[in-house]
Amino acid sequence: QVQLVESGGGLVQAGGSLRLSCRASGSIFSTNVMAWYRQAPGKQRELVSTITSGGTTNYADSVKGRFTISRDNAKNTVYLQMNSLRPEDTAVYYCHYRNWAGNYNYWGQGTQVTVSS
């Protein structure tokens, strides 16, 4: 079992910044992929960004150049730095963990991000 605890969400004006954190604990595989997803009201959950345990990153086109994912493997923590926020970034942001094979998947409880115009 892996537990994921997110923090850092909140209310911010358009153009502002927020930093999300997700700390993993439990039976963590040394090779894994951690990610951030988001789900806006009435929409499907979508992938925002991923980062492997080796540091390879990937971003959705909608956040490229504005969001940066990073991780501290010693702390089993992944971060999402969100800059130049837009109202359309408003959503519940979820942390996700999977092992390299993908047969173990875990979700955090979600943290609300609200961007006002």
Tab-separated table of N, CA and C in Angstrom:
chain	number	residue	atom	x	y	z
A	1	GLN	N	0.840	-1.197	0.000
A	1	GLN	CA	0.000	0.000	0.000
A	1	GLN	C	0.874	1.247	0.000
A	2	VAL	N	0.405	2.255	-0.730
A	2	VAL	CA	1.071	3.557	-0.773
A	2	VAL	C	0.047	4.615	-0.414
A	3	GLN	N	0.423	5.501	0.473
A	3	GLN	CA	-0.452	6.607	0.839
A	3	GLN	C	0.130	7.891	0.247
A	4	LEU	N	-0.765	8.711	-0.290
A	4	LEU	CA	-0.371	9.977	-0.913
A	4	LEU	C	-1.112	11.111	-0.218
A	5	VAL	N	-0.380	12.098	0.230
A	5	VAL	CA	-0.984	13.244	0.900
A	5	VAL	C	-0.578	14.514	0.168
A	6	GLU	N	-1.573	15.206	-0.369
A	6	GLU	CA	-1.335	16.424	-1.135
A	6	GLU	C	-1.523	17.648	-0.251
A	7	SER	N	-0.876	18.727	-0.638
A	7	SER	CA	-1.066	20.011	0.034
A	7	SER	C	-0.702	21.122	-0.935
A	8	GLY	N	-1.116	22.344	-0.597
A	8	GLY	CA	-0.701	23.499	-1.378
A	8	GLY	C	-1.761	24.137	-2.246
A	9	GLY	N	-2.937	23.546	-2.319
A	9	GLY	CA	-3.986	24.158	-3.120
A	9	GLY	C	-4.512	25.426	-2.473
A	10	GLY	N	-5.379	26.128	-3.196
A	10	GLY	CA	-5.952	27.341	-2.649
A	10	GLY	C	-6.566	28.217	-3.718
A	11	LEU	N	-6.831	29.442	-3.328
A	11	LEU	CA	-7.430	30.441	-4.221
A	11	LEU	C	-6.364	31.444	-4.618
A	12	VAL	N	-6.273	31.715	-5.907
A	12	VAL	CA	-5.279	32.663	-6.407
A	12	VAL	C	-5.866	33.426	-7.579
A	13	GLN	N	-5.399	34.635	-7.772
A	13	GLN	CA	-5.851	35.423	-8.916
A	13	GLN	C	-5.142	34.970	-10.187
A	14	ALA	N	-5.787	35.221	-11.310
A	14	ALA	CA	-5.175	34.909	-12.597
A	14	ALA	C	-3.810	35.582	-12.699
A	15	GLY	N	-2.854	34.826	-13.208
A	15	GLY	CA	-1.491	35.326	-13.301
A	15	GLY	C	-0.627	34.968	-12.112
A	16	GLY	N	-1.253	34.476	-11.066
A	16	GLY	CA	-0.530	34.128	-9.852
A	16	GLY	C	0.086	32.748	-9.915
A	17	SER	N	0.651	32.330	-8.779
A	17	SER	CA	1.364	31.056	-8.693
A	17	SER	C	0.921	30.274	-7.464
A	18	LEU	N	1.027	28.969	-7.579
A	18	LEU	CA	0.818	28.058	-6.462
A	18	LEU	C	1.809	26.909	-6.619
A	19	ARG	N	2.149	26.297	-5.484
A	19	ARG	CA	2.996	25.125	-5.496
A	19	ARG	C	2.295	24.000	-4.744
A	20	LEU	N	2.053	22.903	-5.467
A	20	LEU	CA	1.451	21.729	-4.864
A	20	LEU	C	2.542	20.751	-4.439
A	21	SER	N	2.276	20.042	-3.358
A	21	SER	CA	3.193	19.002	-2.886
A	21	SER	C	2.416	17.719	-2.676
A	22	CYS	N	3.085	16.601	-2.870
A	22	CYS	CA	2.479	15.298	-2.634
A	22	CYS	C	3.547	14.396	-2.025
A	23	ARG	N	3.300	13.973	-0.801
A	23	ARG	CA	4.245	13.101	-0.114
A	23	ARG	C	3.719	11.682	-0.131
A	24	ALA	N	4.555	10.761	-0.571
A	24	ALA	CA	4.203	9.346	-0.622
A	24	ALA	C	4.824	8.608	0.557
A	25	SER	N	4.077	7.662	1.084
A	25	SER	CA	4.596	6.821	2.160
A	25	SER	C	4.061	5.406	1.988
A	26	GLY	N	4.737	4.463	2.620
A	26	GLY	CA	4.309	3.080	2.517
A	26	GLY	C	5.286	2.262	1.698
A	27	SER	N	4.770	1.294	0.952
A	27	SER	CA	5.599	0.354	0.187
A	27	SER	C	5.920	0.944	-1.182
A	28	ILE	N	6.926	1.784	-1.211
A	28	ILE	CA	7.268	2.519	-2.432
A	28	ILE	C	8.343	1.785	-3.198
A	29	PHE	N	8.088	1.530	-4.479
A	29	PHE	CA	9.082	0.924	-5.338
A	29	PHE	C	10.140	1.965	-5.710
A	30	SER	N	11.379	1.533	-5.846
A	30	SER	CA	12.449	2.475	-6.179
A	30	SER	C	12.272	3.061	-7.574
A	31	THR	N	11.726	2.282	-8.495
A	31	THR	CA	11.430	2.805	-9.830
A	31	THR	C	9.919	2.989	-9.926
A	32	ASN	N	9.535	4.211	-10.193
A	32	ASN	CA	8.104	4.515	-10.202
A	32	ASN	C	7.852	5.753	-11.041
A	33	VAL	N	6.600	6.037	-11.234
A	33	VAL	CA	6.179	7.249	-11.933
A	33	VAL	C	5.177	7.962	-11.047
A	34	MET	N	5.411	9.230	-10.823
A	34	MET	CA	4.437	10.029	-10.089
A	34	MET	C	3.893	11.100	-11.021
A	35	ALA	N	2.661	11.468	-10.778
A	35	ALA	CA	1.993	12.361	-11.714
A	35	ALA	C	0.992	13.251	-10.997
A	36	TRP	N	0.624	14.290	-11.679
A	36	TRP	CA	-0.484	15.152	-11.275
A	36	TRP	C	-1.566	15.080	-12.347
A	37	TYR	N	-2.783	14.863	-11.899
A	37	TYR	CA	-3.962	14.927	-12.741
A	37	TYR	C	-4.842	16.050	-12.188
A	38	ARG	N	-5.813	16.443	-12.997
A	38	ARG	CA	-6.788	17.410	-12.497
A	38	ARG	C	-8.161	17.107	-13.077
A	39	GLN	N	-9.154	17.523	-12.334
A	39	GLN	CA	-10.532	17.322	-12.781
A	39	GLN	C	-11.339	18.562	-12.465
A	40	ALA	N	-11.799	19.215	-13.522
A	40	ALA	CA	-12.662	20.384	-13.381
A	40	ALA	C	-14.109	19.918	-13.305
A	41	PRO	N	-14.985	20.748	-12.740
A	41	PRO	CA	-16.402	20.365	-12.629
A	41	PRO	C	-17.003	20.019	-13.986
A	42	GLY	N	-17.649	18.874	-14.054
A	42	GLY	CA	-18.304	18.456	-15.280
A	42	GLY	C	-17.387	17.920	-16.354
A	43	LYS	N	-16.101	17.782	-16.034
A	43	LYS	CA	-15.132	17.299	-17.027
A	43	LYS	C	-14.455	16.034	-16.528
A	44	GLN	N	-13.842	15.336	-17.470
A	44	GLN	CA	-13.102	14.137	-17.112
A	44	GLN	C	-11.764	14.506	-16.486
A	45	ARG	N	-11.265	13.587	-15.687
A	45	ARG	CA	-9.940	13.785	-15.115
A	45	ARG	C	-8.909	13.733	-16.237
A	46	GLU	N	-7.962	14.677	-16.210
A	46	GLU	CA	-6.959	14.740	-17.255
A	46	GLU	C	-5.557	14.768	-16.665
A	47	LEU	N	-4.630	14.241	-17.423
A	47	LEU	CA	-3.233	14.216	-17.013
A	47	LEU	C	-2.623	15.602	-17.177
A	48	VAL	N	-1.946	16.071	-16.149
A	48	VAL	CA	-1.273	17.362	-16.201
A	48	VAL	C	0.224	17.173	-16.466
A	49	SER	N	0.853	16.292	-15.676
A	49	SER	CA	2.300	16.125	-15.799
A	49	SER	C	2.733	14.847	-15.111
A	50	THR	N	3.820	14.263	-15.615
A	50	THR	CA	4.394	13.074	-14.998
A	50	THR	C	5.887	13.266	-14.791
A	51	ILE	N	6.418	12.512	-13.838
A	51	ILE	CA	7.853	12.490	-13.615
A	51	ILE	C	8.245	11.102	-13.139
A	52	THR	N	9.273	10.532	-13.773
A	52	THR	CA	9.748	9.220	-13.360
A	52	THR	C	10.721	9.356	-12.200
A	53	SER	N	11.038	8.235	-11.582
A	53	SER	CA	12.000	8.254	-10.494
A	53	SER	C	13.374	8.685	-10.999
A	54	GLY	N	13.609	8.551	-12.311
A	54	GLY	CA	14.862	8.995	-12.893
A	54	GLY	C	14.866	10.461	-13.290
A	55	GLY	N	13.691	11.113	-13.188
A	55	GLY	CA	13.623	12.539	-13.456
A	55	GLY	C	13.083	12.932	-14.819
A	56	THR	N	12.670	11.969	-15.619
A	56	THR	CA	12.086	12.299	-16.926
A	56	THR	C	10.688	12.876	-16.734
A	57	THR	N	10.430	13.981	-17.407
A	57	THR	CA	9.154	14.671	-17.217
A	57	THR	C	8.344	14.720	-18.506
A	58	ASN	N	7.057	14.939	-18.321
A	58	ASN	CA	6.139	15.074	-19.451
A	58	ASN	C	5.023	16.017	-19.017
A	59	TYR	N	4.528	16.816	-19.972
A	59	TYR	CA	3.497	17.805	-19.648
A	59	TYR	C	2.380	17.779	-20.680
A	60	ALA	N	1.187	18.098	-20.214
A	60	ALA	CA	0.090	18.356	-21.134
A	60	ALA	C	0.384	19.659	-21.872
A	61	ASP	N	-0.068	19.731	-23.112
A	61	ASP	CA	0.198	20.929	-23.916
A	61	ASP	C	-0.344	22.189	-23.239
A	62	SER	N	-1.455	22.051	-22.526
A	62	SER	CA	-2.121	23.209	-21.932
A	62	SER	C	-1.318	23.849	-20.800
A	63	VAL	N	-0.325	23.120	-20.257
A	63	VAL	CA	0.437	23.664	-19.124
A	63	VAL	C	1.919	23.841	-19.448
A	64	LYS	N	2.349	23.418	-20.618
A	64	LYS	CA	3.762	23.551	-20.983
A	64	LYS	C	4.205	25.005	-20.902
A	65	GLY	N	5.353	25.206	-20.291
A	65	GLY	CA	5.892	26.549	-20.156
A	65	GLY	C	5.367	27.300	-18.947
A	66	ARG	N	4.340	26.765	-18.284
A	66	ARG	CA	3.780	27.427	-17.111
A	66	ARG	C	3.940	26.588	-15.839
A	67	PHE	N	3.845	25.285	-15.982
A	67	PHE	CA	3.941	24.379	-14.840
A	67	PHE	C	5.274	23.627	-14.885
A	68	THR	N	5.807	23.349	-13.708
A	68	THR	CA	7.029	22.564	-13.606
A	68	THR	C	6.853	21.491	-12.538
A	69	ILE	N	7.097	20.247	-12.932
A	69	ILE	CA	7.031	19.140	-11.991
A	69	ILE	C	8.442	18.794	-11.549
A	70	SER	N	8.575	18.437	-10.283
A	70	SER	CA	9.878	18.032	-9.756
A	70	SER	C	9.647	17.041	-8.625
A	71	ARG	N	10.725	16.418	-8.179
A	71	ARG	CA	10.568	15.476	-7.082
A	71	ARG	C	11.840	15.419	-6.252
A	72	ASP	N	11.639	15.032	-5.003
A	72	ASP	CA	12.739	14.793	-4.076
A	72	ASP	C	12.617	13.338	-3.658
A	73	ASN	N	13.431	12.487	-4.251
A	73	ASN	CA	13.307	11.051	-3.986
A	73	ASN	C	13.636	10.709	-2.537
A	74	ALA	N	14.499	11.480	-1.927
A	74	ALA	CA	14.842	11.213	-0.531
A	74	ALA	C	13.643	11.439	0.389
A	75	LYS	N	12.775	12.342	-0.011
A	75	LYS	CA	11.579	12.649	0.779
A	75	LYS	C	10.327	12.003	0.207
A	76	ASN	N	10.483	11.252	-0.894
A	76	ASN	CA	9.328	10.634	-1.570
A	76	ASN	C	8.234	11.661	-1.824
A	77	THR	N	8.644	12.819	-2.308
A	77	THR	CA	7.718	13.919	-2.513
A	77	THR	C	7.825	14.445	-3.937
A	78	VAL	N	6.679	14.718	-4.521
A	78	VAL	CA	6.629	15.326	-5.848
A	78	VAL	C	5.972	16.697	-5.723
A	79	TYR	N	6.423	17.625	-6.521
A	79	TYR	CA	5.934	19.000	-6.473
A	79	TYR	C	5.382	19.404	-7.849
A	80	LEU	N	4.469	20.353	-7.829
A	80	LEU	CA	4.001	20.958	-9.070
A	80	LEU	C	3.990	22.466	-8.858
A	81	GLN	N	4.940	23.138	-9.481
A	81	GLN	CA	4.991	24.587	-9.445
A	81	GLN	C	4.134	25.113	-10.584
A	82	MET	N	3.135	25.889	-10.248
A	82	MET	CA	2.188	26.387	-11.236
A	82	MET	C	2.297	27.903	-11.296
A	83	ASN	N	2.739	28.399	-12.434
A	83	ASN	CA	2.885	29.839	-12.650
A	83	ASN	C	1.912	30.305	-13.729
A	84	SER	N	1.714	31.601	-13.799
A	84	SER	CA	0.833	32.189	-14.820
A	84	SER	C	-0.508	31.469	-14.856
A	85	LEU	N	-1.087	31.278	-13.694
A	85	LEU	CA	-2.331	30.516	-13.607
A	85	LEU	C	-3.472	31.240	-14.306
A	86	ARG	N	-4.351	30.431	-14.875
A	86	ARG	CA	-5.509	30.923	-15.628
A	86	ARG	C	-6.788	30.385	-14.999
A	87	PRO	N	-7.898	31.042	-15.208
A	87	PRO	CA	-9.162	30.518	-14.657
A	87	PRO	C	-9.446	29.085	-15.107
A	88	GLU	N	-9.030	28.741	-16.304
A	88	GLU	CA	-9.277	27.382	-16.801
A	88	GLU	C	-8.408	26.331	-16.115
A	89	ASP	N	-7.475	26.753	-15.272
A	89	ASP	CA	-6.698	25.801	-14.477
A	89	ASP	C	-7.450	25.395	-13.213
A	90	THR	N	-8.574	26.029	-12.963
A	90	THR	CA	-9.376	25.697	-11.788
A	90	THR	C	-9.834	24.244	-11.850
A	91	ALA	N	-9.524	23.499	-10.808
A	91	ALA	CA	-9.838	22.069	-10.777
A	91	ALA	C	-9.403	21.498	-9.427
A	92	VAL	N	-9.808	20.261	-9.197
A	92	VAL	CA	-9.222	19.486	-8.110
A	92	VAL	C	-8.010	18.769	-8.688
A	93	TYR	N	-6.885	18.934	-8.057
A	93	TYR	CA	-5.635	18.331	-8.523
A	93	TYR	C	-5.333	17.096	-7.681
A	94	TYR	N	-5.055	16.004	-8.387
A	94	TYR	CA	-4.812	14.724	-7.740
A	94	TYR	C	-3.389	14.254	-8.003
A	95	CYS	N	-2.771	13.754	-6.972
A	95	CYS	CA	-1.473	13.115	-7.098
A	95	CYS	C	-1.685	11.637	-7.400
A	96	HIS	N	-0.827	11.079	-8.228
A	96	HIS	CA	-0.927	9.671	-8.608
A	96	HIS	C	0.445	9.031	-8.547
A	97	TYR	N	0.461	7.800	-8.085
A	97	TYR	CA	1.692	7.014	-8.020
A	97	TYR	C	1.456	5.674	-8.695
A	98	ARG	N	2.415	5.230	-9.460
A	98	ARG	CA	2.360	3.851	-9.939
A	98	ARG	C	3.769	3.289	-9.971
A	99	ASN	N	3.867	1.985	-9.822
A	99	ASN	CA	5.179	1.367	-9.994
A	99	ASN	C	5.490	1.281	-11.478
A	100	TRP	N	6.690	0.903	-11.829
A	100	TRP	CA	7.123	0.943	-13.234
A	100	TRP	C	6.270	0.031	-14.103
A	101	ALA	N	5.890	-1.119	-13.560
A	101	ALA	CA	5.076	-2.053	-14.339
A	101	ALA	C	3.643	-1.567	-14.490
A	102	GLY	N	3.220	-0.690	-13.608
A	102	GLY	CA	1.879	-0.145	-13.716
A	102	GLY	C	0.785	-0.965	-13.071
A	103	ASN	N	1.161	-2.010	-12.365
A	103	ASN	CA	0.132	-2.855	-11.755
A	103	ASN	C	-0.228	-2.415	-10.340
A	104	TYR	N	0.480	-1.435	-9.814
A	104	TYR	CA	0.107	-0.833	-8.535
A	104	TYR	C	-0.118	0.653	-8.780
A	105	ASN	N	-1.348	1.093	-8.505
A	105	ASN	CA	-1.724	2.470	-8.757
A	105	ASN	C	-2.410	3.034	-7.524
A	106	TYR	N	-2.038	4.241	-7.152
A	106	TYR	CA	-2.645	4.879	-5.992
A	106	TYR	C	-2.917	6.348	-6.295
A	107	TRP	N	-3.981	6.842	-5.650
A	107	TRP	CA	-4.389	8.237	-5.813
A	107	TRP	C	-4.377	8.958	-4.471
A	108	GLY	N	-4.074	10.235	-4.507
A	108	GLY	CA	-4.253	11.089	-3.352
A	108	GLY	C	-5.702	11.523	-3.244
A	109	GLN	N	-5.993	12.267	-2.203
A	109	GLN	CA	-7.378	12.669	-1.939
A	109	GLN	C	-7.784	13.891	-2.746
A	110	GLY	N	-6.826	14.578	-3.328
A	110	GLY	CA	-7.124	15.757	-4.146
A	110	GLY	C	-7.000	17.051	-3.359
A	111	THR	N	-6.599	18.096	-4.058
A	111	THR	CA	-6.524	19.421	-3.459
A	111	THR	C	-7.108	20.430	-4.444
A	112	GLN	N	-7.941	21.318	-3.942
A	112	GLN	CA	-8.650	22.263	-4.805
A	112	GLN	C	-7.753	23.437	-5.166
A	113	VAL	N	-7.733	23.750	-6.449
A	113	VAL	CA	-7.075	24.949	-6.954
A	113	VAL	C	-8.131	25.790	-7.653
A	114	THR	N	-8.276	27.016	-7.214
A	114	THR	CA	-9.258	27.919	-7.804
A	114	THR	C	-8.546	29.186	-8.247
A	115	VAL	N	-8.707	29.519	-9.531
A	115	VAL	CA	-8.076	30.706	-10.097
A	115	VAL	C	-9.176	31.685	-10.484
A	116	SER	N	-9.156	32.835	-9.866
A	116	SER	CA	-10.180	33.842	-10.140
A	116	SER	C	-9.702	34.797	-11.230
A	117	SER	N	-10.659	35.287	-12.010
A	117	SER	CA	-10.313	36.199	-13.119
A	117	SER	C	-10.339	37.644	-12.678
